[in-house]
Amino acid sequence: MKILRGNPFFEFLDSRIYNLLIDDFVFKSHLQTLIDFYND
């Protein structure tokens, strides 16, 4: 994937995918926190 570095389109796409993964991770960890909270 390093070959694509420097291409603005792929840089944009890469950051979008990265942000989606981070959002998904954050969402799941918040969800888990809520589940733990309600289960106590």
PDB file of C-alpha atoms in Angstrom:
ATOM      1  CA  MET A   1       0.000   0.000   0.000  1.00  0.00           C
ATOM      2  CA  LYS A   2       2.997   2.284   0.431  1.00  0.00           C
ATOM      3  CA  ILE A   3       3.112   2.808  -3.365  1.00  0.00           C
ATOM      4  CA  LEU A   4      -0.188   4.705  -3.081  1.00  0.00           C
ATOM      5  CA  ARG A   5       1.285   7.225  -0.645  1.00  0.00           C
ATOM      6  CA  GLY A   6       1.432  10.705  -2.106  1.00  0.00           C
ATOM      7  CA  ASN A   7      -1.648  10.180  -4.266  1.00  0.00           C
ATOM      8  CA  PRO A   8      -4.236  12.615  -2.813  1.00  0.00           C
ATOM      9  CA  PHE A   9      -7.171  10.357  -3.672  1.00  0.00           C
ATOM     10  CA  PHE A  10      -5.696   7.365  -1.877  1.00  0.00           C
ATOM     11  CA  GLU A  11      -4.539   9.527   1.028  1.00  0.00           C
ATOM     12  CA  PHE A  12      -8.142  10.693   1.374  1.00  0.00           C
ATOM     13  CA  LEU A  13      -9.534   7.166   1.077  1.00  0.00           C
ATOM     14  CA  ASP A  14      -7.008   5.858   3.597  1.00  0.00           C
ATOM     15  CA  SER A  15      -7.920   8.511   6.160  1.00  0.00           C
ATOM     16  CA  ARG A  16     -11.621   7.844   5.631  1.00  0.00           C
ATOM     17  CA  ILE A  17     -11.168   4.101   6.225  1.00  0.00           C
ATOM     18  CA  TYR A  18      -8.961   4.800   9.254  1.00  0.00           C
ATOM     19  CA  ASN A  19     -11.568   7.167  10.721  1.00  0.00           C
ATOM     20  CA  LEU A  20     -14.329   4.619  10.161  1.00  0.00           C
ATOM     21  CA  LEU A  21     -12.293   1.957  11.964  1.00  0.00           C
ATOM     22  CA  ILE A  22     -11.613   4.315  14.869  1.00  0.00           C
ATOM     23  CA  ASP A  23     -15.288   5.342  15.075  1.00  0.00           C
ATOM     24  CA  ASP A  24     -16.323   1.684  15.025  1.00  0.00           C
ATOM     25  CA  PHE A  25     -13.826   0.852  17.786  1.00  0.00           C
ATOM     26  CA  VAL A  26     -14.927   3.812  19.934  1.00  0.00           C
ATOM     27  CA  PHE A  27     -18.588   2.957  19.384  1.00  0.00           C
ATOM     28  CA  LYS A  28     -18.055  -0.661  20.426  1.00  0.00           C
ATOM     29  CA  SER A  29     -16.075   0.253  23.527  1.00  0.00           C
ATOM     30  CA  HIS A  30     -18.769   2.763  24.563  1.00  0.00           C
ATOM     31  CA  LEU A  31     -21.418   0.123  23.921  1.00  0.00           C
ATOM     32  CA  GLN A  32     -19.509  -2.375  26.075  1.00  0.00           C
ATOM     33  CA  THR A  33     -19.260   0.230  28.847  1.00  0.00           C
ATOM     34  CA  LEU A  34     -23.024   0.776  28.716  1.00  0.00           C
ATOM     35  CA  ILE A  35     -23.684  -2.966  28.789  1.00  0.00           C
ATOM     36  CA  ASP A  36     -21.387  -3.366  31.801  1.00  0.00           C
ATOM     37  CA  PHE A  37     -23.094  -0.409  33.479  1.00  0.00           C
ATOM     38  CA  TYR A  38     -26.582  -1.863  33.069  1.00  0.00           C
ATOM     39  CA  ASN A  39     -25.492  -5.355  34.083  1.00  0.00           C
ATOM     40  CA  ASP A  40     -24.175  -4.255  37.480  1.00  0.00           C
TER      41      ASP A  40
END
